[in-house]
mmCIF file of C-alpha atoms in Angstrom:
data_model
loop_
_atom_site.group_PDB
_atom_site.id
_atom_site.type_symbol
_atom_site.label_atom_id
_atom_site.label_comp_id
_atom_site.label_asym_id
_atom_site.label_seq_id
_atom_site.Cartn_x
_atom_site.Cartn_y
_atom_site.Cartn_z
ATOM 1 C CA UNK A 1 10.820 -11.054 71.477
ATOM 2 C CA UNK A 2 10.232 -9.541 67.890
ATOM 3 C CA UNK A 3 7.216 -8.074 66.211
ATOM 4 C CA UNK A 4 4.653 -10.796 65.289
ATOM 5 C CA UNK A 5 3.444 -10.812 61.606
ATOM 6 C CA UNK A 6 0.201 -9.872 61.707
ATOM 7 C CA UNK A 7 -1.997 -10.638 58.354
ATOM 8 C CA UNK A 8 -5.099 -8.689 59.104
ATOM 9 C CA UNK A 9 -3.099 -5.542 58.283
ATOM 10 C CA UNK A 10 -3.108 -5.912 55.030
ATOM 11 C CA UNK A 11 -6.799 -6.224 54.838
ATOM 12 C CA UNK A 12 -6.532 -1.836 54.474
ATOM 13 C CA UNK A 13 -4.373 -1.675 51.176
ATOM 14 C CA UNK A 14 -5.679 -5.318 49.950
ATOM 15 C CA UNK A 15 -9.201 -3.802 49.905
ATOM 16 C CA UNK A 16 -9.709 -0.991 46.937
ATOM 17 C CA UNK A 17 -6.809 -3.116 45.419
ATOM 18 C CA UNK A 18 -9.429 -6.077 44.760
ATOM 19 C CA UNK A 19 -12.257 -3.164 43.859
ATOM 20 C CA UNK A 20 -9.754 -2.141 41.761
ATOM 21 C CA UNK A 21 -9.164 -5.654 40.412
ATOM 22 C CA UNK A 22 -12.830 -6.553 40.057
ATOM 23 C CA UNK A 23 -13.763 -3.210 37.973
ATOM 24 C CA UNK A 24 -10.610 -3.059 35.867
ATOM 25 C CA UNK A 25 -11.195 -6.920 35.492
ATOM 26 C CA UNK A 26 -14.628 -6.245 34.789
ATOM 27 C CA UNK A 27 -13.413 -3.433 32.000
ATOM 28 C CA UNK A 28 -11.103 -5.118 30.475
ATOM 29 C CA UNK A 29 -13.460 -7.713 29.831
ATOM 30 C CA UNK A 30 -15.356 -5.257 28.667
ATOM 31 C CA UNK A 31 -13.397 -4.266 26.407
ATOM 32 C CA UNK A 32 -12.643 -7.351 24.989
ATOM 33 C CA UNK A 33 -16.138 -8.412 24.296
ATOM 34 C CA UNK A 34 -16.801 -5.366 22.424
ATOM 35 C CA UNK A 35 -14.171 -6.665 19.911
ATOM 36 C CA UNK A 36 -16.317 -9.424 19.287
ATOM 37 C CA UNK A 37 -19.840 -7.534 18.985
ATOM 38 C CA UNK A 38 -20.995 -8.611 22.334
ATOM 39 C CA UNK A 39 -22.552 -6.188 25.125
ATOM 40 C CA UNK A 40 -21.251 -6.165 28.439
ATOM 41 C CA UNK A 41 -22.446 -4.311 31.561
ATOM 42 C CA UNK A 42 -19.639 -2.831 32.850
ATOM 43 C CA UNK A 43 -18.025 0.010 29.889
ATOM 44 C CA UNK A 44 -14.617 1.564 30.861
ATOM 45 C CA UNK A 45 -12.590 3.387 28.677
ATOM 46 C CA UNK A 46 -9.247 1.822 28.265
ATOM 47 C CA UNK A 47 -7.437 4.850 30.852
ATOM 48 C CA UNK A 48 -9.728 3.737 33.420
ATOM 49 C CA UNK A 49 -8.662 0.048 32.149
ATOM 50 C CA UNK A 50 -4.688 0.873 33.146
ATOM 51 C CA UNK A 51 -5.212 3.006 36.273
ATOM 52 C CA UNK A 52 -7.660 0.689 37.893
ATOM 53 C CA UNK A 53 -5.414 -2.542 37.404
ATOM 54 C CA UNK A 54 -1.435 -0.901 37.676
ATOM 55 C CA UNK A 55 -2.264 1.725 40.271
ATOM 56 C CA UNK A 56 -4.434 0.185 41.651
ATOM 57 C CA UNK A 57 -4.540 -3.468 42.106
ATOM 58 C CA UNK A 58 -0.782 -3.625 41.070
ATOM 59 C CA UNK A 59 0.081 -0.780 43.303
ATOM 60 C CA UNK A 60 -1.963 -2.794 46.291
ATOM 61 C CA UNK A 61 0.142 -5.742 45.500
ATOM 62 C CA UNK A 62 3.283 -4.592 45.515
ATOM 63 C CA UNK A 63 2.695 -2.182 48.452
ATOM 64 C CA UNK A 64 1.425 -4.755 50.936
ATOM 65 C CA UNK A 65 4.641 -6.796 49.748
ATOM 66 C CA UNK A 66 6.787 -3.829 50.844
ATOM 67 C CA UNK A 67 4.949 -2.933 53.421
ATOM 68 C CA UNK A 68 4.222 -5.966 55.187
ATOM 69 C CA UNK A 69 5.710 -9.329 54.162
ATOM 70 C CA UNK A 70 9.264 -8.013 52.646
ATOM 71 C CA UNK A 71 9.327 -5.835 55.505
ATOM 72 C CA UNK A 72 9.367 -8.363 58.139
ATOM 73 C CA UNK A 73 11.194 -10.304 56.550
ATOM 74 C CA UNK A 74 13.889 -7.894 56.564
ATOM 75 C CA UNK A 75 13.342 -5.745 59.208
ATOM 76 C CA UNK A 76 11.435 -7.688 61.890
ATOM 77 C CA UNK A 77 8.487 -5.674 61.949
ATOM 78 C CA UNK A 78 5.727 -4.357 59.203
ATOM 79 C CA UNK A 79 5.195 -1.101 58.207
ATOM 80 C CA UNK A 80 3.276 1.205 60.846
ATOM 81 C CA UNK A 81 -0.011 1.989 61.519
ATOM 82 C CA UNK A 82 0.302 5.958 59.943
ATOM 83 C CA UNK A 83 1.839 4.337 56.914
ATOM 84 C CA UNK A 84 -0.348 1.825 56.081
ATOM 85 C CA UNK A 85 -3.423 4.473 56.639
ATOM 86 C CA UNK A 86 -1.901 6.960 54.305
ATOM 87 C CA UNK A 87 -1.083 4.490 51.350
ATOM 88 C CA UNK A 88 -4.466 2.887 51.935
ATOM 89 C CA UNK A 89 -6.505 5.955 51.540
ATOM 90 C CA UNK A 90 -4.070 7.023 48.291
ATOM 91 C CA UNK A 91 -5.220 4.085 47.013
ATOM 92 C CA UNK A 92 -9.260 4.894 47.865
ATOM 93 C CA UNK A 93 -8.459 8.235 46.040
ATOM 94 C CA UNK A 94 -7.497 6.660 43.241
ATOM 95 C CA UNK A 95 -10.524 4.010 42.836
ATOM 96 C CA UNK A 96 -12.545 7.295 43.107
ATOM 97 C CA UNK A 97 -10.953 9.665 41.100
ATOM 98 C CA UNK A 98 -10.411 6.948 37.910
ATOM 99 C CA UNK A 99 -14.005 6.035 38.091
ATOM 100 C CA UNK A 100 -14.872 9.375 38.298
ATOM 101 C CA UNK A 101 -13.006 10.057 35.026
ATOM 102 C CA UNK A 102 -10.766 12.655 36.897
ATOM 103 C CA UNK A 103 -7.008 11.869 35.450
ATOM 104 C CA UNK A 104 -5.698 14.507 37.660
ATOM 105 C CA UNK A 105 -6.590 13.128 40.672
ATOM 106 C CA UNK A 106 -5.675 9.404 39.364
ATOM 107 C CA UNK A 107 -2.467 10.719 38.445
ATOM 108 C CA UNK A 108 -1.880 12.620 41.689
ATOM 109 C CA UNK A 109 -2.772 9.591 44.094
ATOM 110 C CA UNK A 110 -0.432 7.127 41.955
ATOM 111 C CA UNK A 111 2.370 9.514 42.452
ATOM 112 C CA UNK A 112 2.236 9.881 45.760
ATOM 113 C CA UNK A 113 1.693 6.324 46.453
ATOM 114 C CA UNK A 114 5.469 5.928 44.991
ATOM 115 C CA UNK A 115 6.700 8.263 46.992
ATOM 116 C CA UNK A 116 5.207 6.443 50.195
ATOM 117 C CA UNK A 117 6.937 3.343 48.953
ATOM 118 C CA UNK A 118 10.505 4.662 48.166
ATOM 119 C CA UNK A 119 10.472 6.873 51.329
ATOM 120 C CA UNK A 120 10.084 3.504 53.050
ATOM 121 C CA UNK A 121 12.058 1.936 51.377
ATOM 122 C CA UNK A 122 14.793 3.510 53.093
ATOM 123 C CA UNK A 123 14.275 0.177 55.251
ATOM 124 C CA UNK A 124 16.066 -2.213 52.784
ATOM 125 C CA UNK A 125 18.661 -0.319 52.519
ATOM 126 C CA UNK A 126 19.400 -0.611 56.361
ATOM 127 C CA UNK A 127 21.012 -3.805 58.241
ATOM 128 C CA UNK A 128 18.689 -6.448 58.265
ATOM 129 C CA UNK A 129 17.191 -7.549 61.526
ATOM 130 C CA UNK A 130 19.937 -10.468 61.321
ATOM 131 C CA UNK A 131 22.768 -8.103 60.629
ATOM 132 C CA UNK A 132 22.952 -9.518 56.542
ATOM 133 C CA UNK A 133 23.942 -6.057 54.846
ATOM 134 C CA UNK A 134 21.506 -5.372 51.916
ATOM 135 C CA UNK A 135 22.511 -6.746 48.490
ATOM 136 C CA UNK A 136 20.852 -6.469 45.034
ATOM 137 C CA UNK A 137 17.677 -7.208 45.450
ATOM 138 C CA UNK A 138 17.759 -4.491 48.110
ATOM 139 C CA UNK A 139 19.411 -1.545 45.967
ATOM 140 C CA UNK A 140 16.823 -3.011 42.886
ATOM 141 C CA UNK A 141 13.911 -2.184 44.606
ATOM 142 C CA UNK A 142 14.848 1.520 45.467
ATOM 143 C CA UNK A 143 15.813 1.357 42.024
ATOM 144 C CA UNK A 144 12.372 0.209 40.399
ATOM 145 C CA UNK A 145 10.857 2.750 42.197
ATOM 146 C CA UNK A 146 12.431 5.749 41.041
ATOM 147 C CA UNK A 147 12.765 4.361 37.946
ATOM 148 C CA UNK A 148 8.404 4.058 37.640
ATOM 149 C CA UNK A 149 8.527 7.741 39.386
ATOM 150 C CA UNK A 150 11.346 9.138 36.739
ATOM 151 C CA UNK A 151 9.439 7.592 33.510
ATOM 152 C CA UNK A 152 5.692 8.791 34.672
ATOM 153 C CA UNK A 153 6.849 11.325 35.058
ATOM 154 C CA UNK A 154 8.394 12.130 31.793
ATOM 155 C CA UNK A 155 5.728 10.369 29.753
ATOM 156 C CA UNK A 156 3.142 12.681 31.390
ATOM 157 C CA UNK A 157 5.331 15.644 30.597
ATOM 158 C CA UNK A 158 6.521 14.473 27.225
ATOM 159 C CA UNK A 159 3.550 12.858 25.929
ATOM 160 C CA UNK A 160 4.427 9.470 25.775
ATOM 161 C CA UNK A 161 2.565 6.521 26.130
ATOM 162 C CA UNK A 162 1.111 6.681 30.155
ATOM 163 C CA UNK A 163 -0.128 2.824 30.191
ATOM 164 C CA UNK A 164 3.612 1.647 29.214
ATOM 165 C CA UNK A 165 5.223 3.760 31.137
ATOM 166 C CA UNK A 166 3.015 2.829 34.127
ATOM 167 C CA UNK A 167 3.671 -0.990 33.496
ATOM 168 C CA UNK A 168 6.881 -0.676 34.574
ATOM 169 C CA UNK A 169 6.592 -0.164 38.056
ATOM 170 C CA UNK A 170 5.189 -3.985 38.258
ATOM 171 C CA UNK A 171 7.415 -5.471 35.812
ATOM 172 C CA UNK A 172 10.332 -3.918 37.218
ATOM 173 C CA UNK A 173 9.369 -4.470 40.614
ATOM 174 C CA UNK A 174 9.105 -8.243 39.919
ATOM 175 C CA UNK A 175 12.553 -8.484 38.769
ATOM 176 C CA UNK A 176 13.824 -6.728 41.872
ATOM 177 C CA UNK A 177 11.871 -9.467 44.541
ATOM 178 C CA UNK A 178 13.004 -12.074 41.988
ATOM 179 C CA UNK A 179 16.870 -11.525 42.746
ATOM 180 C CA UNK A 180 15.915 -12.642 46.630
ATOM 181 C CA UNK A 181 13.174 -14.845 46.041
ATOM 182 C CA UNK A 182 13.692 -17.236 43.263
ATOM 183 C CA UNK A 183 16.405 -18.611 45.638
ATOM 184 C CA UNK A 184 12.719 -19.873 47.501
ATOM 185 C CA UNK A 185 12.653 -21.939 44.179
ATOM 186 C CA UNK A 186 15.977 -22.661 42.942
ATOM 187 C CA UNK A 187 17.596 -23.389 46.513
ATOM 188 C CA UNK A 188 20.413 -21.270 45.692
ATOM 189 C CA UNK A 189 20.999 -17.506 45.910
ATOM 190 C CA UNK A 190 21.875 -16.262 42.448
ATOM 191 C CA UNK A 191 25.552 -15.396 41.882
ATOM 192 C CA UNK A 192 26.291 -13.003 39.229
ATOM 193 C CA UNK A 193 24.602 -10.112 40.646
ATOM 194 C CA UNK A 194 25.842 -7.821 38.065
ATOM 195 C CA UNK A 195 24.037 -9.791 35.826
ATOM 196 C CA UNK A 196 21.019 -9.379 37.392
ATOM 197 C CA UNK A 197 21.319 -5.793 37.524
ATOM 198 C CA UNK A 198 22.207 -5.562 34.047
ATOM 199 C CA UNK A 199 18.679 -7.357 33.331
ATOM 200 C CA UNK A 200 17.069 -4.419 35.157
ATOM 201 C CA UNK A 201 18.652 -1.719 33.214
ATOM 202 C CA UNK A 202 17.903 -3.490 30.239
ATOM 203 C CA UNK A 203 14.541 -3.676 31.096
ATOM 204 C CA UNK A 204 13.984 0.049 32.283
ATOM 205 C CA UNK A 205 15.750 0.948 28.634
ATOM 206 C CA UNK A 206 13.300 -1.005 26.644
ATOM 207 C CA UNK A 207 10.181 0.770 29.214
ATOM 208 C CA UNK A 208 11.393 3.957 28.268
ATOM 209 C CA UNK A 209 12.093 3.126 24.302
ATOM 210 C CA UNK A 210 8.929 1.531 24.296
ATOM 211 C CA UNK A 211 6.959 4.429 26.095
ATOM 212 C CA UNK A 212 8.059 7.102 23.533
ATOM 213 C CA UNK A 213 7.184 4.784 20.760
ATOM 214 C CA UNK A 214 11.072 3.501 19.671
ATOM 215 C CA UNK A 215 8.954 -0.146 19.770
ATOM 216 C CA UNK A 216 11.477 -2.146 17.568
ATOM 217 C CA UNK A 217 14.312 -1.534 19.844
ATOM 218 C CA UNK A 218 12.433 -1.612 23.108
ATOM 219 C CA UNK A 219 11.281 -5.470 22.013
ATOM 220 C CA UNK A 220 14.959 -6.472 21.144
ATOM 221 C CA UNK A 221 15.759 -5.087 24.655
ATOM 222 C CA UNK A 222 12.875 -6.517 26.425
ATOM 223 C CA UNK A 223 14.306 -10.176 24.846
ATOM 224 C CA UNK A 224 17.823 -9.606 25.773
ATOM 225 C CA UNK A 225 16.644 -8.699 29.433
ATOM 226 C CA UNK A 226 14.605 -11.861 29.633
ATOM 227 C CA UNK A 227 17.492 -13.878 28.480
ATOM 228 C CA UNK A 228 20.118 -12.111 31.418
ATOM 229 C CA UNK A 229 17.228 -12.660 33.577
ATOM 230 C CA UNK A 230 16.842 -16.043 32.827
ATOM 231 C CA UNK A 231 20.527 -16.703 33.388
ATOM 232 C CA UNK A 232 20.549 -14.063 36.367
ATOM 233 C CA UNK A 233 18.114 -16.686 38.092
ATOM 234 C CA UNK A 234 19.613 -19.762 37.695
ATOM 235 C CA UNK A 235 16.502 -21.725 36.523
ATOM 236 C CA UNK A 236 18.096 -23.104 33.453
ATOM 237 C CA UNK A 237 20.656 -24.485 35.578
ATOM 238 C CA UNK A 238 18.596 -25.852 38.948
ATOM 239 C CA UNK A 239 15.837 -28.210 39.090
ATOM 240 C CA UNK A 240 14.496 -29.038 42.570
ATOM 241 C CA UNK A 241 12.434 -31.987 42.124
ATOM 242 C CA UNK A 242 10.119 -30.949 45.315
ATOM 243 C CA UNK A 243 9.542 -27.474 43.484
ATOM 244 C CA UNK A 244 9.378 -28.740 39.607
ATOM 245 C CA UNK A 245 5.438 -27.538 39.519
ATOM 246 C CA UNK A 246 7.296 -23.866 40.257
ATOM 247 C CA UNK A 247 9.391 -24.363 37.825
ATOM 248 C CA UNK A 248 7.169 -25.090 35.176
ATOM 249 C CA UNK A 249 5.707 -21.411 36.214
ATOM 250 C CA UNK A 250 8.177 -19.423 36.428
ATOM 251 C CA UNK A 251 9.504 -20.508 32.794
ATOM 252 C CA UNK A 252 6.069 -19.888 31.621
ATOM 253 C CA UNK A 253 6.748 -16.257 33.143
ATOM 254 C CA UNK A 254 9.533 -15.700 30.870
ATOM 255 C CA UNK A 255 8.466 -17.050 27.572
ATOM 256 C CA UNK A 256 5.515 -14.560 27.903
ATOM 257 C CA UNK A 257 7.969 -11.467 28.704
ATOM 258 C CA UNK A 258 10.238 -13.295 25.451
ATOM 259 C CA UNK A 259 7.492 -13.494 23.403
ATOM 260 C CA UNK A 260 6.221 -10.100 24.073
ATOM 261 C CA UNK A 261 9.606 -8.781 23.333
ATOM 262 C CA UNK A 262 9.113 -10.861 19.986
ATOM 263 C CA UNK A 263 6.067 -9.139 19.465
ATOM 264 C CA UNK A 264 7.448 -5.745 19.786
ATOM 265 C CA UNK A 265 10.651 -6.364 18.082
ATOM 266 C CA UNK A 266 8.242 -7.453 14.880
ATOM 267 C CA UNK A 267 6.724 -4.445 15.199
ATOM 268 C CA UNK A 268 3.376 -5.681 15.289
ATOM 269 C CA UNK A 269 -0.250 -4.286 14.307
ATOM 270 C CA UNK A 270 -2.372 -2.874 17.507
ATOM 271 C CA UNK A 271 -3.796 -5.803 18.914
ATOM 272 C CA UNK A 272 -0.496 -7.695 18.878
ATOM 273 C CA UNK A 273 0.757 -5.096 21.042
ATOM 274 C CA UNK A 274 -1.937 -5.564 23.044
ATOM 275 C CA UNK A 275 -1.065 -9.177 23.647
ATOM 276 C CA UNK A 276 2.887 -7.918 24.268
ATOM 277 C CA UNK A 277 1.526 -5.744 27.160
ATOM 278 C CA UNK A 278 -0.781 -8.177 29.018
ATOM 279 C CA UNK A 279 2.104 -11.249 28.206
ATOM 280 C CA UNK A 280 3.907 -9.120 30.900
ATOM 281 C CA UNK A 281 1.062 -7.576 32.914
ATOM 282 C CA UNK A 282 -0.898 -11.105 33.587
ATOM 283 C CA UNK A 283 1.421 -13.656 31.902
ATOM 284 C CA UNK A 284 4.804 -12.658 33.633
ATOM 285 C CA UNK A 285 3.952 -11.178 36.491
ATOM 286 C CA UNK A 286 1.141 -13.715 37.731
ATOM 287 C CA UNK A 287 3.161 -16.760 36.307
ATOM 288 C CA UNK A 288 6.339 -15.703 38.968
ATOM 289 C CA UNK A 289 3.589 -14.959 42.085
ATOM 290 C CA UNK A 290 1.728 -18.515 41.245
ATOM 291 C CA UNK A 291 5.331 -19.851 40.900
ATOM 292 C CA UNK A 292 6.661 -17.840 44.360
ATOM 293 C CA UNK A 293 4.295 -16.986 46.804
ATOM 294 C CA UNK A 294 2.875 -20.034 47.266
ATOM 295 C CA UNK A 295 6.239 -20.639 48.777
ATOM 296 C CA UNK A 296 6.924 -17.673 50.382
ATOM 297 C CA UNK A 297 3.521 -18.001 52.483
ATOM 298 C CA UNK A 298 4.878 -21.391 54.046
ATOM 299 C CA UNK A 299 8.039 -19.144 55.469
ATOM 300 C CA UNK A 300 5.700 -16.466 57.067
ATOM 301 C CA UNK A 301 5.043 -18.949 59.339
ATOM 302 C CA UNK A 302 8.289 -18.547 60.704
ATOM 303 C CA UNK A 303 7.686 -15.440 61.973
ATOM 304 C CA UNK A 304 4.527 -16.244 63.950
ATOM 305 C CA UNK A 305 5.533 -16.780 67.639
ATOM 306 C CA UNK A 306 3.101 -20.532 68.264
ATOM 307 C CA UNK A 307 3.891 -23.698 67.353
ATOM 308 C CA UNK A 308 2.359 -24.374 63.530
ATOM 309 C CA UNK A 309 1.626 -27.812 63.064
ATOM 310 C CA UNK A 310 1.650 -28.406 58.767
ATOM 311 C CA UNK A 311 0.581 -31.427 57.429
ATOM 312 C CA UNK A 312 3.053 -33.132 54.641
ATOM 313 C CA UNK A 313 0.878 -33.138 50.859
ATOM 314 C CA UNK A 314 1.689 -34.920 48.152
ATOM 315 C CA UNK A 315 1.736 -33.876 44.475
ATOM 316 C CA UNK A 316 0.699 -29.949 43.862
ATOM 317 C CA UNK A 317 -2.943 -28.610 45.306
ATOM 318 C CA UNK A 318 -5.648 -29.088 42.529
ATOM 319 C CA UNK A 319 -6.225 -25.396 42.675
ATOM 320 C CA UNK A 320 -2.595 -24.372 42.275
ATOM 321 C CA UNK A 321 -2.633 -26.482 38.911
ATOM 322 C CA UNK A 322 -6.066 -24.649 38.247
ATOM 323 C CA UNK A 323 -5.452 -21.134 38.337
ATOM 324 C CA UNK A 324 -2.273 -22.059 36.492
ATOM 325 C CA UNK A 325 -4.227 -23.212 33.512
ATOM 326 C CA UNK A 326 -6.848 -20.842 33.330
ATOM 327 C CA UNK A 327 -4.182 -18.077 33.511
ATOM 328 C CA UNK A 328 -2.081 -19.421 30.296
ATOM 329 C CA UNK A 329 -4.682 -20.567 28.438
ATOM 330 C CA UNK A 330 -6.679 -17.000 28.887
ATOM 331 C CA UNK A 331 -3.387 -15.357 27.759
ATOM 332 C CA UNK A 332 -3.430 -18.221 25.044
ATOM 333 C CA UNK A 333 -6.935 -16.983 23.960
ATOM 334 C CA UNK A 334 -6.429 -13.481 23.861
ATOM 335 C CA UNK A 335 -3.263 -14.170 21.179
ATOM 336 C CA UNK A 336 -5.602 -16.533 19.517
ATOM 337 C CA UNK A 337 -8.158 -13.444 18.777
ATOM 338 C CA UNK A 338 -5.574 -11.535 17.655
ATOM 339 C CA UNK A 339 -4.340 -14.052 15.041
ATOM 340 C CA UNK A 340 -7.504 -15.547 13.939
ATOM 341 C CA UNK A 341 -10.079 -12.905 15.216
ATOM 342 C CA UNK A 342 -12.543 -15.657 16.372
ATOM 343 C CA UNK A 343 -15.336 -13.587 18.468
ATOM 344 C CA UNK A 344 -15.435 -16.740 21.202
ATOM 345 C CA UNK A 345 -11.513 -16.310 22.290
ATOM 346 C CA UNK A 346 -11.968 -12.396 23.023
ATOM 347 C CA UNK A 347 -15.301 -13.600 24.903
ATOM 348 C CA UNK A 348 -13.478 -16.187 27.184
ATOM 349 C CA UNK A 349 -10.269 -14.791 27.395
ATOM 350 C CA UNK A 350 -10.928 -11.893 30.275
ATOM 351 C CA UNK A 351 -13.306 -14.294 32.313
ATOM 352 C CA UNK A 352 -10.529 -16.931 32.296
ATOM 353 C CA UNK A 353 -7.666 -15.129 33.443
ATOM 354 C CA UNK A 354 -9.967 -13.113 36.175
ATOM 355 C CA UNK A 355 -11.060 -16.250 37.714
ATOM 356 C CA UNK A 356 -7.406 -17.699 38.371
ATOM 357 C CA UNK A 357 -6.344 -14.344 39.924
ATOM 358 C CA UNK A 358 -9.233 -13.813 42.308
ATOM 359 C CA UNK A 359 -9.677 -17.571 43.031
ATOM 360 C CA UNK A 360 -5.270 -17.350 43.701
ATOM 361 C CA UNK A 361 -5.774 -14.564 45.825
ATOM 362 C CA UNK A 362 -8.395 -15.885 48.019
ATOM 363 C CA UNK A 363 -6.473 -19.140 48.395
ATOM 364 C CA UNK A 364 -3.305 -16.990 49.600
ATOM 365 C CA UNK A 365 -5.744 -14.975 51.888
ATOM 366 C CA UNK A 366 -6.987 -18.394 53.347
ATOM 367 C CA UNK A 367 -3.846 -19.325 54.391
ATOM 368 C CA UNK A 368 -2.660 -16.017 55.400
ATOM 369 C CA UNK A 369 -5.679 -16.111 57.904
ATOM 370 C CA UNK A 370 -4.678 -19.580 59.029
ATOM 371 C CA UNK A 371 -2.103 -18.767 59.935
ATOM 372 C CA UNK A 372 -2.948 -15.847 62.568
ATOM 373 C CA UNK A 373 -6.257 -17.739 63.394
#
């Protein structure tokens, strides 16, 4: 009999990632509320800001994704022990070094904690544990990693913009699990798979346009690799009626990555672009986790080894709808600032979109206990 999923073990990379989350939350709001005149506690420089929520909580995300749940999925078995230890205490490093101020050490942890992930990653590219030779979505996520590695790199080198070219890594990263996953949604596995790969190097060109300041061009690219995305998917053409609530989030996902290529291709003032970047950091990427995992959690229970006994609901939870609201309609304050530049929507903006992420990630945690309880 085959490994048993085991959810406790992501407890040591899940752990700085929220510290991360709640101080780079914290910052950002921060930040935010000093737009608007009004004090806040917690002060983080806007480095601190990026590090704390890409390499950090982003990196925490994404690793106990590969690590874990993607991995047994594929493989039959989660990462091991050594592994998990090593990327876990990058990740400590990390917390420490960007709230010490120490960029070096920041930059040094987040580097290495890519080159944990695409050294394992070596396991996608292997035979899956039901003999199903790997496909896109396999060869994508080698590829978003050493495309994140590759343009770090280079910005650090080259002075470009660090915070762009360290939001790839996420972005791209969602686009990879997407060409598996949003079969979850759709009930179909997409079928043009070059057109799927064409949305990720469409994407990766407009990350590294947009990194070295060619902004105009990046945005025009960023749209056309929504739109082959979009088609890619197969969520213009597929409706499942039992899933319509996912739906409804993961087209909310791509009219925030469309209108932050908008935004860009406009070329528009500084806070605008601040809007473009968090329309893909918190609008995209959380719209197409509140729009996939919820699903995906229900088929870890295939792997556990008892009998799971799940009672039929009706309609969509009351907190899925929740954290789906306060998400868009934080994003939808924080674009409302930057049009009108009313003091209240930079003051509500962070503490909306903080509370649907933690309260989403304690509800997935609940259930990820359940099911090992």
């Amino acid at each position: 009999m085959g490994e048993v999923f085991t959810p406790r073990r992501v407890i040591p990379v899940m752990a700085p990632g929220l510290i991360s989350l709640v101080l780079g939350g914290l910052g950002g709001i921060g930040i935010m509320w000093s737009w608007a005149g009004t004090s806040f506690p917690i002060k983080l420089e806007v480095t601190q800001h990026f590090y704390l929520m890409i390499a950090g909580f982003f990196a925490a995300l994404i690793g106990n994704e590969l690590l874990n749940v993607l991995s047994m999925e594929w493989s039959g078995r989660q990462a091991g022990g050594i592994t998990l230890a090593l990327y876990a205490a990058l990740l400590w490093a990390l917390l420490a070094g960007t709230v010490a101020g120490a960029a070096w050490l920041s930059s040094a942890a987040y580097l290495a904690m890519l080159l944990v992930l695409i050294t394992y990653s070596r396991t996608y590219l292997k035979p899956s544990k039901m003999g199903f030779r790997p496909s896109a979505y396999n060869y994508l996520i080698v590829a978003s990693l050493a495309a994140s590695i590759a343009l770090y790199i280079t910005a650090w080198i080259g002075g470009g913009d660090l915070g762009v070219a360290m939001l790839i890594f996420p972005v791209s990263m969602i686009y990879a699990v997407m060409a598996r996953d949003i079969a979850l949604v759709t009930g179909r596995r997409p079928a043009r798979e070059r057109l799927g790969v064409l949305a990720f190097l469409l994407l990766v060109a407009s990350f590294a346009m947009w990194t070295f300041g060619i902004v105009e061009a990046a945005g025009a690219l960023l749209a056309a690799s929504g739109a082959a995305s979009i088609l890619f998917s197969g969520v213009a053409q597929y409706a499942r009626r039992e899933k319509l609530f996912s739906y409804v989030k993961i087209w909310s996902a791509y009219l925030w990555l469309m209108a932050a290529g908008l935004i860009l291709f406009l070329g528009a003032p500084t806070l605008w672009r601040d809007v473009a970047t968090h329309a893909l950091a918190l609008g995209f990427i959380f719209n197409i986790v509140f729009g996939v995992d919820v699903i995906l959690i229900d088929m870890i229970a295939t792997q556990m080894q008892k009998r799971i006994v799940v009672k039929p609901r009706r309609g969509v939870p009351i907190l899925e709808v929740v954290t789906f609201l306060l998400l868009n309609v934080g994003m939808l304050a924080r674009a409302g600032y930057a049009y009108a530049y009313t003091p209240s929507l930079a003051v509500v903006s962070g503490p909306l979109v903080g509370i649907a992420i933690v309260a989403f990630l304690l509800y997935t945690q609940r259930r990820l206990m359940q099911l090992s309880a």
